[in-house]
């Protein structure tokens, strides 16, 4: 499969090239040249097909022969080797729990797949690859875990000191080996700025082969389709497809769901649930796309003021607003509503939501209440384990959340990070020595 840049100013790239580059040279996002339909039998017989095989069959057309079949099968098997259950929460709402992976958030799926692909592609290369990534919390842990001990790859993660949760910090700083954590005395935006500068620094790029692992990379984006198929596999009323609601920040996750649907997965409608960062809900009202600085909320992984993957959604709908509106809605939920939803769902339905999932739950509940068809049912994606945000969740529920094993194992390990100022010179020194 080939990929073109949505800015249309760069040459076509193979899957391998798109994975290594991340972003096209013209700064556009890569997009597949064609969207293949999955076999009808994959859908009609899905209950009898293993998750590994579903994943393999969904991703294969996007890789072509660039990874040998047995290798690719191994990669997808390792990508989806944890449970992704669909849990009924109320009469008409179910939760797709994407937090049973090693770092307790859905980003594990994309990061595990991408790291293994990149590991394949750098085998036998003479230069080491350095993955450089800025994180506001969840990306760093997933990337660190995914790339841990992948040969030929060094990972450098920049995170804002004091601004990630303690569980998130442990996930980035306790692995060691080829994973290096830089604790920056600044904000997430400072971290991102430093990373951007590194990618354009000629001297640095002469010495090192730098690449990014952010969510626009096709090797992180495409495998996120898998769990939409797993959701349908567990969906009881096959003749009545679900409404699917996705807590959204950069819109990569929901965009993968829409791609799955356009490849043949039955879905009634998509709802993108946003926090106060309401760029896309506003666009759906006004057709004006107006990015603005991100505002901080309690669902911080969705604090994005210019969602990079939204251009891919527009491309999937061939830039046709009426078609988009038919299949896709977006709503904004306040922090107060998020907290009330966490409390209400815990008290009345005995289900513990994390703040991101709570935004998704409420957006779905409202959508289902507003549509005329009262028989519709839906799924929201529970994108993180509540323990990752226990500082928000525990006071709202007035309950402590038991630590899952994956957290117990790391919480007392010593943190290994290098403190640095917001200084490109310091970053450069570190990278050249790492
Ligand atoms: C990253 C993240 C999101 C947002 O996902 P996008 O693909 O950026 O829209 C939502 N919830 C959690 C917990 C996340 O880590």
Coordinates of C-alpha atoms and ligand atoms in Angstrom, one line a residue:
X1 CA 0.0 0.0 0.0
X2 CA 1.2 3.5 -0.8
X3 CA 0.5 6.6 1.2
X4 CA 0.1 10.2 0.0
X5 CA 0.5 13.4 2.0
X6 CA -2.7 15.3 2.7
X7 CA -0.7 18.4 1.8
X8 CA -0.1 16.9 -1.7
X9 CA 3.4 18.4 -2.0
X10 CA 5.5 15.3 -1.1
X11 CA 6.2 12.1 -3.0
X12 CA 4.1 8.9 -2.4
X13 CA 5.6 6.8 0.5
X14 CA 5.5 3.1 1.2
X15 CA 4.3 1.9 4.6
X16 CA 7.9 1.5 5.7
X17 CA 8.8 5.1 4.6
X18 CA 5.7 6.5 6.2
X19 CA 6.4 4.7 9.5
X20 CA 10.0 5.9 9.6
X21 CA 9.2 9.5 8.6
X22 CA 6.1 9.9 10.7
X23 CA 5.1 13.1 8.9
X24 CA 5.6 13.8 5.2
X25 CA 8.3 16.3 4.3
X26 CA 5.6 18.8 3.4
X27 CA 4.3 18.5 7.0
X28 CA 1.2 16.7 5.8
X29 CA -0.3 13.5 7.3
X30 CA 0.1 10.3 5.4
X31 CA -3.1 8.8 4.1
X32 CA -3.6 5.4 2.4
X33 CA -4.1 5.5 -1.4
X34 CA -7.1 3.2 -1.2
X35 CA -9.4 1.8 1.5
X36 CA -9.9 -1.9 1.0
X37 CA -13.1 -3.7 2.0
X38 CA -12.7 -6.5 4.5
X39 CA -14.2 -9.9 3.4
X40 CA -17.9 -10.1 4.1
X41 CA -17.2 -13.3 5.9
X42 CA -15.0 -11.5 8.4
X43 CA -18.1 -9.6 9.6
X44 CA -20.7 -12.4 9.3
X45 CA -18.5 -15.0 11.0
X46 CA -16.6 -12.6 13.4
X47 CA -17.7 -14.4 16.6
X48 CA -15.7 -17.4 15.5
X49 CA -12.5 -15.6 14.5
X50 CA -9.7 -15.0 16.9
X51 CA -8.6 -11.5 17.8
X52 CA -5.1 -12.2 16.3
X53 CA -6.7 -13.2 13.0
X54 CA -9.1 -10.3 12.9
X55 CA -6.2 -7.9 13.5
X56 CA -4.1 -9.6 10.8
X57 CA -6.8 -9.5 8.2
X58 CA -7.6 -5.9 8.9
X59 CA -4.1 -4.6 8.8
X60 CA -2.6 -6.8 6.0
X61 CA -3.8 -4.6 3.0
X62 CA -2.1 -1.6 4.6
X63 CA 1.3 -3.3 4.9
X64 CA 1.2 -5.3 1.7
X65 CA 4.5 -7.3 1.4
X66 CA 6.6 -4.9 3.4
X67 CA 6.6 -7.2 6.4
X68 CA 6.7 -11.0 5.9
X69 CA 3.3 -12.6 6.7
X70 CA 4.6 -14.7 9.6
X71 CA 6.4 -11.6 11.1
X72 CA 3.3 -9.5 10.7
X73 CA 1.2 -12.2 12.4
X74 CA 3.6 -12.3 15.3
X75 CA 3.5 -8.5 15.5
X76 CA -0.3 -8.3 15.6
X77 CA -0.5 -11.2 18.1
X78 CA 1.8 -9.3 20.5
X79 CA -0.1 -6.1 19.9
X80 CA -3.4 -7.6 21.0
X81 CA -2.3 -10.0 23.7
X82 CA -4.5 -8.6 26.5
X83 CA -8.2 -8.6 27.0
X84 CA -10.4 -5.9 25.4
X85 CA -13.8 -6.7 26.9
X86 CA -17.2 -5.1 26.1
X87 CA -18.9 -4.5 29.4
X88 CA -22.6 -3.6 29.7
X89 CA -23.0 -0.6 32.0
X90 CA -26.7 0.4 31.6
X91 CA -29.7 -0.7 29.6
X92 CA -28.5 0.8 26.4
X93 CA -24.8 1.7 27.0
X94 CA -21.7 -0.6 27.0
X95 CA -18.1 0.2 27.7
X96 CA -15.3 -1.1 25.5
X97 CA -12.5 -1.3 28.1
X98 CA -9.2 -0.4 26.4
X99 CA -7.2 -0.2 29.6
X100 CA -6.1 -3.7 30.2
X101 CA -2.7 -3.3 28.4
X102 CA 0.6 -2.8 30.1
X103 CA 0.3 1.0 30.6
X104 CA -3.5 1.0 31.2
X105 CA -4.6 3.1 28.3
X106 CA -5.6 2.5 24.7
X107 CA -2.4 4.0 23.4
X108 CA -0.7 0.6 24.1
X109 CA -2.3 -0.9 21.0
X110 CA -0.8 1.7 18.6
X111 CA 2.5 1.9 20.4
X112 CA 3.1 -1.8 20.6
X113 CA 2.3 -2.2 16.9
X114 CA 4.5 0.7 15.8
X115 CA 7.5 -0.2 17.9
X116 CA 7.5 -3.7 16.5
X117 CA 7.2 -2.5 12.9
X118 CA 10.0 0.0 13.4
X119 CA 12.1 -2.7 15.0
X120 CA 11.7 -4.7 11.8
X121 CA 12.6 -1.8 9.6
X122 CA 15.8 -0.8 11.4
X123 CA 17.1 -4.4 11.5
X124 CA 20.6 -4.4 10.0
X125 CA 20.7 -0.6 9.6
X126 CA 24.1 1.0 10.3
X127 CA 22.7 3.9 12.3
X128 CA 20.7 3.6 15.4
X129 CA 17.2 5.1 15.4
X130 CA 16.3 7.6 18.1
X131 CA 12.6 8.0 18.8
X132 CA 12.0 11.4 20.3
X133 CA 8.7 12.1 21.8
X134 CA 7.1 14.8 24.0
X135 CA 4.3 13.6 26.3
X136 CA 1.6 15.2 28.4
X137 CA 1.2 11.8 30.2
X138 CA -0.2 8.8 28.4
X139 CA 1.8 8.7 25.2
X140 CA 5.1 8.6 27.0
X141 CA 4.3 5.5 29.0
X142 CA 2.8 3.6 26.0
X143 CA 5.8 4.5 23.8
X144 CA 8.3 3.6 26.6
X145 CA 6.7 0.3 27.2
X146 CA 6.2 -0.5 23.5
X147 CA 9.9 0.2 22.6
X148 CA 11.5 -1.2 25.7
X149 CA 14.4 -3.4 24.7
X150 CA 13.6 -3.1 20.9
X151 CA 17.0 -3.5 19.4
X152 CA 18.5 -0.7 17.4
X153 CA 16.1 1.9 18.8
X154 CA 16.8 4.5 21.6
X155 CA 13.8 6.3 23.0
X156 CA 14.0 9.8 24.5
X157 CA 10.9 11.1 26.2
X158 CA 10.4 14.7 27.3
X159 CA 7.7 15.3 29.9
X160 CA 6.8 18.4 31.9
X161 CA 8.1 18.2 35.5
X162 CA 5.3 18.0 38.1
X163 CA 2.5 17.9 35.4
X164 CA 2.0 14.2 34.9
X165 CA 0.3 11.9 37.3
X166 CA 2.5 9.8 39.6
X167 CA 1.5 6.6 37.9
X168 CA 2.2 8.1 34.5
X169 CA 5.6 9.3 35.7
X170 CA 6.6 5.9 37.0
X171 CA 5.6 4.4 33.7
X172 CA 8.1 6.6 31.8
X173 CA 11.0 6.6 34.3
X174 CA 11.4 3.1 35.7
X175 CA 12.3 1.1 32.7
X176 CA 15.8 2.3 31.9
X177 CA 18.0 0.5 29.3
X178 CA 17.1 2.0 25.9
X179 CA 14.4 4.3 27.4
X180 CA 15.6 7.8 28.6
X181 CA 13.3 10.2 30.4
X182 CA 13.9 13.9 30.4
X183 CA 12.1 15.8 33.0
X184 CA 11.7 19.3 31.7
X185 CA 11.3 22.3 33.9
X186 CA 8.5 23.7 31.8
X187 CA 5.1 22.8 30.2
X188 CA 4.0 20.2 27.7
X189 CA 4.1 22.9 25.0
X190 CA 7.7 23.6 25.9
X191 CA 8.5 19.9 25.5
X192 CA 6.8 19.8 22.2
X193 CA 8.6 22.9 21.0
X194 CA 12.0 21.4 21.9
X195 CA 11.1 18.2 20.0
X196 CA 10.0 20.1 16.9
X197 CA 13.2 22.1 17.0
X198 CA 15.3 18.9 17.2
X199 CA 13.6 17.5 14.0
X200 CA 14.6 20.6 12.1
X201 CA 18.2 21.0 13.5
X202 CA 20.6 20.2 10.6
X203 CA 23.6 19.4 12.8
X204 CA 21.7 17.0 15.0
X205 CA 20.1 15.2 12.1
X206 CA 23.5 14.7 10.5
X207 CA 24.6 12.7 13.6
X208 CA 21.4 10.9 14.5
X209 CA 18.5 9.3 12.8
X210 CA 15.6 10.9 14.6
X211 CA 12.0 9.9 14.3
X212 CA 8.9 10.5 16.2
X213 CA 6.3 8.2 17.7
X214 CA 3.4 10.6 17.9
X215 CA -0.2 9.7 17.1
X216 CA -0.1 10.9 13.5
X217 CA 2.3 8.0 12.5
X218 CA 0.4 5.6 10.3
X219 CA 1.8 2.7 12.3
X220 CA 0.1 4.0 15.4
X221 CA -3.0 5.1 13.7
X222 CA -4.0 2.1 11.6
X223 CA -3.9 -0.7 14.3
X224 CA -6.4 1.3 16.4
X225 CA -9.0 -0.1 14.0
X226 CA -8.6 -3.6 15.6
X227 CA -10.6 -3.0 18.7
X228 CA -13.6 -1.6 16.9
X229 CA -13.9 -5.0 15.2
X230 CA -13.4 -6.7 18.6
X231 CA -16.3 -4.6 19.9
X232 CA -18.6 -5.7 17.1
X233 CA -17.5 -9.3 17.8
X234 CA -18.9 -9.0 21.3
X235 CA -22.0 -7.0 20.2
X236 CA -25.2 -9.0 20.8
X237 CA -27.6 -7.4 18.3
X238 CA -25.7 -7.9 15.1
X239 CA -28.7 -6.7 13.1
X240 CA -28.7 -3.3 14.9
X241 CA -25.2 -1.8 14.7
X242 CA -24.0 0.3 17.7
X243 CA -23.6 4.0 18.0
X244 CA -19.9 4.4 19.0
X245 CA -18.7 7.3 21.1
X246 CA -15.0 8.1 21.5
X247 CA -13.4 10.5 24.0
X248 CA -11.3 12.6 21.6
X249 CA -8.2 14.8 21.7
X250 CA -6.1 14.5 18.6
X251 CA -8.9 12.5 16.9
X252 CA -6.6 9.6 15.9
X253 CA -8.7 7.0 17.7
X254 CA -12.1 7.9 16.3
X255 CA -10.6 8.4 12.9
X256 CA -9.4 4.8 13.0
X257 CA -12.9 3.7 13.9
X258 CA -14.3 5.6 10.9
X259 CA -11.8 3.9 8.7
X260 CA -12.9 0.5 10.1
X261 CA -16.5 1.4 9.3
X262 CA -15.6 2.5 5.7
X263 CA -13.8 -0.8 5.3
X264 CA -17.1 -2.7 6.1
X265 CA -17.6 -2.7 9.9
X266 CA -21.2 -2.0 10.7
X267 CA -21.6 1.2 12.9
X268 CA -24.7 3.3 13.1
X269 CA -23.1 6.6 14.0
X270 CA -20.0 8.1 15.5
X271 CA -19.9 10.6 18.4
X272 CA -16.7 12.4 19.2
X273 CA -16.8 13.4 22.9
X274 CA -14.6 16.4 23.7
X275 CA -13.9 18.3 26.9
X276 CA -13.8 22.1 27.0
X277 CA -11.4 22.0 24.0
X278 CA -14.3 22.3 21.5
X279 CA -12.8 23.0 18.2
X280 CA -14.5 20.1 16.4
X281 CA -17.9 20.6 18.1
X282 CA -17.7 24.2 16.9
X283 CA -16.8 23.1 13.4
X284 CA -19.8 20.8 13.2
X285 CA -22.0 23.8 14.1
X286 CA -20.4 26.5 11.9
X287 CA -18.2 24.7 9.4
X288 CA -15.4 27.0 10.5
X289 CA -12.3 25.2 11.7
X290 CA -10.7 27.5 14.3
X291 CA -7.8 26.1 16.3
X292 CA -7.1 27.8 19.7
X293 CA -4.7 27.2 22.6
X294 CA -5.5 24.1 24.6
X295 CA -7.2 24.7 27.9
X296 CA -6.4 22.4 30.9
X297 CA -9.1 20.1 32.0
X298 CA -9.4 17.0 34.3
X299 CA -9.5 14.8 31.1
X300 CA -6.0 16.1 30.2
X301 CA -5.1 13.6 27.5
X302 CA -7.8 15.3 25.4
X303 CA -6.5 18.8 26.0
X304 CA -5.7 19.6 22.3
X305 CA -6.4 22.9 20.7
X306 CA -5.7 21.9 17.1
X307 CA -6.5 18.2 16.6
X308 CA -4.1 16.9 14.0
X309 CA -6.1 13.9 12.8
X310 CA -9.2 15.8 12.0
X311 CA -7.9 16.4 8.4
X312 CA -7.9 12.6 8.0
X313 CA -11.6 12.4 9.0
X314 CA -12.4 15.1 6.4
X315 CA -10.5 13.1 3.8
X316 CA -12.4 9.9 4.7
X317 CA -15.6 11.8 3.9
X318 CA -14.1 13.2 0.7
X319 CA -14.3 16.7 2.2
X320 CA -18.1 16.5 1.9
X321 CA -19.8 18.1 4.9
X322 CA -23.3 16.6 4.5
X323 CA -21.9 13.0 4.4
X324 CA -19.8 13.8 7.5
X325 CA -22.7 15.2 9.4
X326 CA -24.8 12.1 8.6
X327 CA -22.3 9.8 10.3
X328 CA -20.5 12.0 12.8
X329 CA -21.4 14.3 15.6
X330 CA -19.3 16.0 18.2
X331 CA -20.1 17.4 21.7
X332 CA -18.3 19.3 24.4
X333 CA -18.6 18.3 28.1
X334 CA -17.5 20.5 31.0
X335 CA -15.3 19.3 33.9
X336 CA -18.3 19.8 36.3
X337 CA -20.5 17.5 34.1
X338 CA -17.6 15.0 33.9
X339 CA -17.4 14.8 37.7
X340 CA -21.1 14.5 38.1
X341 CA -21.2 11.7 35.6
X342 CA -18.4 9.8 37.3
X343 CA -20.3 10.1 40.6
X344 CA -23.7 9.2 39.2
X345 CA -22.5 6.2 37.2
X346 CA -20.6 4.9 40.2
X347 CA -23.5 5.4 42.6
X348 CA -26.3 4.2 40.4
X349 CA -24.6 1.7 38.1
X350 CA -21.6 0.7 40.1
X351 CA -19.2 1.3 37.3
X352 CA -16.0 3.3 37.8
X353 CA -15.3 5.7 35.0
X354 CA -12.0 7.6 34.5
X355 CA -12.5 11.3 33.5
X356 CA -12.0 10.5 29.8
X357 CA -14.5 7.7 29.8
X358 CA -16.9 9.9 31.7
X359 CA -16.8 12.5 28.9
X360 CA -17.6 9.6 26.5
X361 CA -20.4 8.1 28.6
X362 CA -22.2 11.4 29.0
X363 CA -21.9 12.4 25.3
X364 CA -23.3 9.0 24.3
X365 CA -26.1 9.1 26.8
X366 CA -27.1 12.5 25.4
X367 CA -26.9 11.4 21.8
X368 CA -29.1 8.3 22.5
X369 CA -31.6 10.5 24.4
X370 CA -31.9 13.0 21.5
X371 CA -32.4 10.6 18.6
X372 CA -35.9 9.6 17.7
X373 CA -35.1 5.9 17.5
X374 CA -35.4 4.8 21.2
X375 CA -34.2 1.2 20.4
X376 CA -30.7 2.5 19.5
X377 CA -27.9 1.3 21.8
X378 CA -24.3 2.4 22.0
X379 CA -20.7 1.8 23.0
X380 CA -18.3 4.3 24.5
X381 CA -14.6 3.7 24.6
X382 CA -13.2 3.6 28.1
X383 CA -9.7 4.9 27.1
X384 CA -7.8 4.7 30.4
X385 CA -8.0 2.9 33.7
X386 CA -9.4 5.1 36.5
X387 CA -6.3 4.5 38.6
X388 CA -4.2 6.5 36.2
X389 CA -6.2 9.5 37.2
X390 CA -6.8 8.6 40.9
X391 CA -6.1 12.1 42.0
X392 CA -9.2 13.2 40.2
X393 CA -11.3 10.1 40.6
X394 CA -10.9 9.3 44.3
X395 CA -12.1 12.6 45.7
X396 CA -15.2 12.6 43.4
X397 CA -16.2 9.0 44.3
X398 CA -15.0 9.2 47.9
X399 CA -13.4 5.8 47.3
X400 CA -9.9 4.5 46.9
X401 CA -9.2 2.6 43.7
X402 CA -7.4 -0.6 44.2
X403 CA -4.0 -0.7 42.3
X404 CA -3.9 -3.2 39.4
X405 CA -0.8 -5.5 39.3
X406 CA 0.8 -3.6 36.5
X407 CA 0.9 -0.5 38.8
X408 CA 1.9 -2.3 42.0
X409 CA 5.0 -3.6 40.2
X410 CA 6.3 -0.1 39.3
X411 CA 5.0 2.2 42.0
X412 CA 7.9 1.6 44.4
X413 CA 10.6 1.4 41.8
X414 CA 13.1 4.3 41.8
X415 CA 12.5 7.0 39.2
X416 CA 15.3 7.5 36.7
X417 CA 15.1 10.8 34.9
X418 CA 17.4 13.6 33.8
X419 CA 16.3 17.1 34.9
X420 CA 16.7 19.8 32.3
X421 CA 15.7 23.4 31.6
X422 CA 13.7 24.5 28.5
X423 CA 16.9 24.7 26.6
X424 CA 17.6 23.3 23.1
X425 CA 21.3 23.2 23.8
X426 CA 20.8 21.0 26.8
X427 CA 18.6 18.6 24.7
X428 CA 21.1 18.5 22.0
X429 CA 24.0 17.7 24.4
X430 CA 21.9 14.9 25.8
X431 CA 20.9 13.4 22.4
X432 CA 24.5 13.4 21.2
X433 CA 25.7 11.6 24.3
X434 CA 22.8 9.1 24.6
Ligands
LIG1 C1 -4.7 10.0 24.1 C2 -6.0 9.8 24.8 C3 -7.2 10.2 24.4 C4 -7.4 11.0 23.1 O1 -7.2 10.1 22.0 P1 -7.0 10.8 20.5 O2 -6.7 9.6 19.6 O3 -5.9 11.8 20.6 O4 -8.3 11.5 20.1 C5 -8.4 10.0 25.1 N1 -8.3 9.4 26.3 C6 -7.1 9.0 26.8 C7 -7.0 8.3 28.2 C8 -5.9 9.2 26.1 O5 -4.7 8.8 26.6

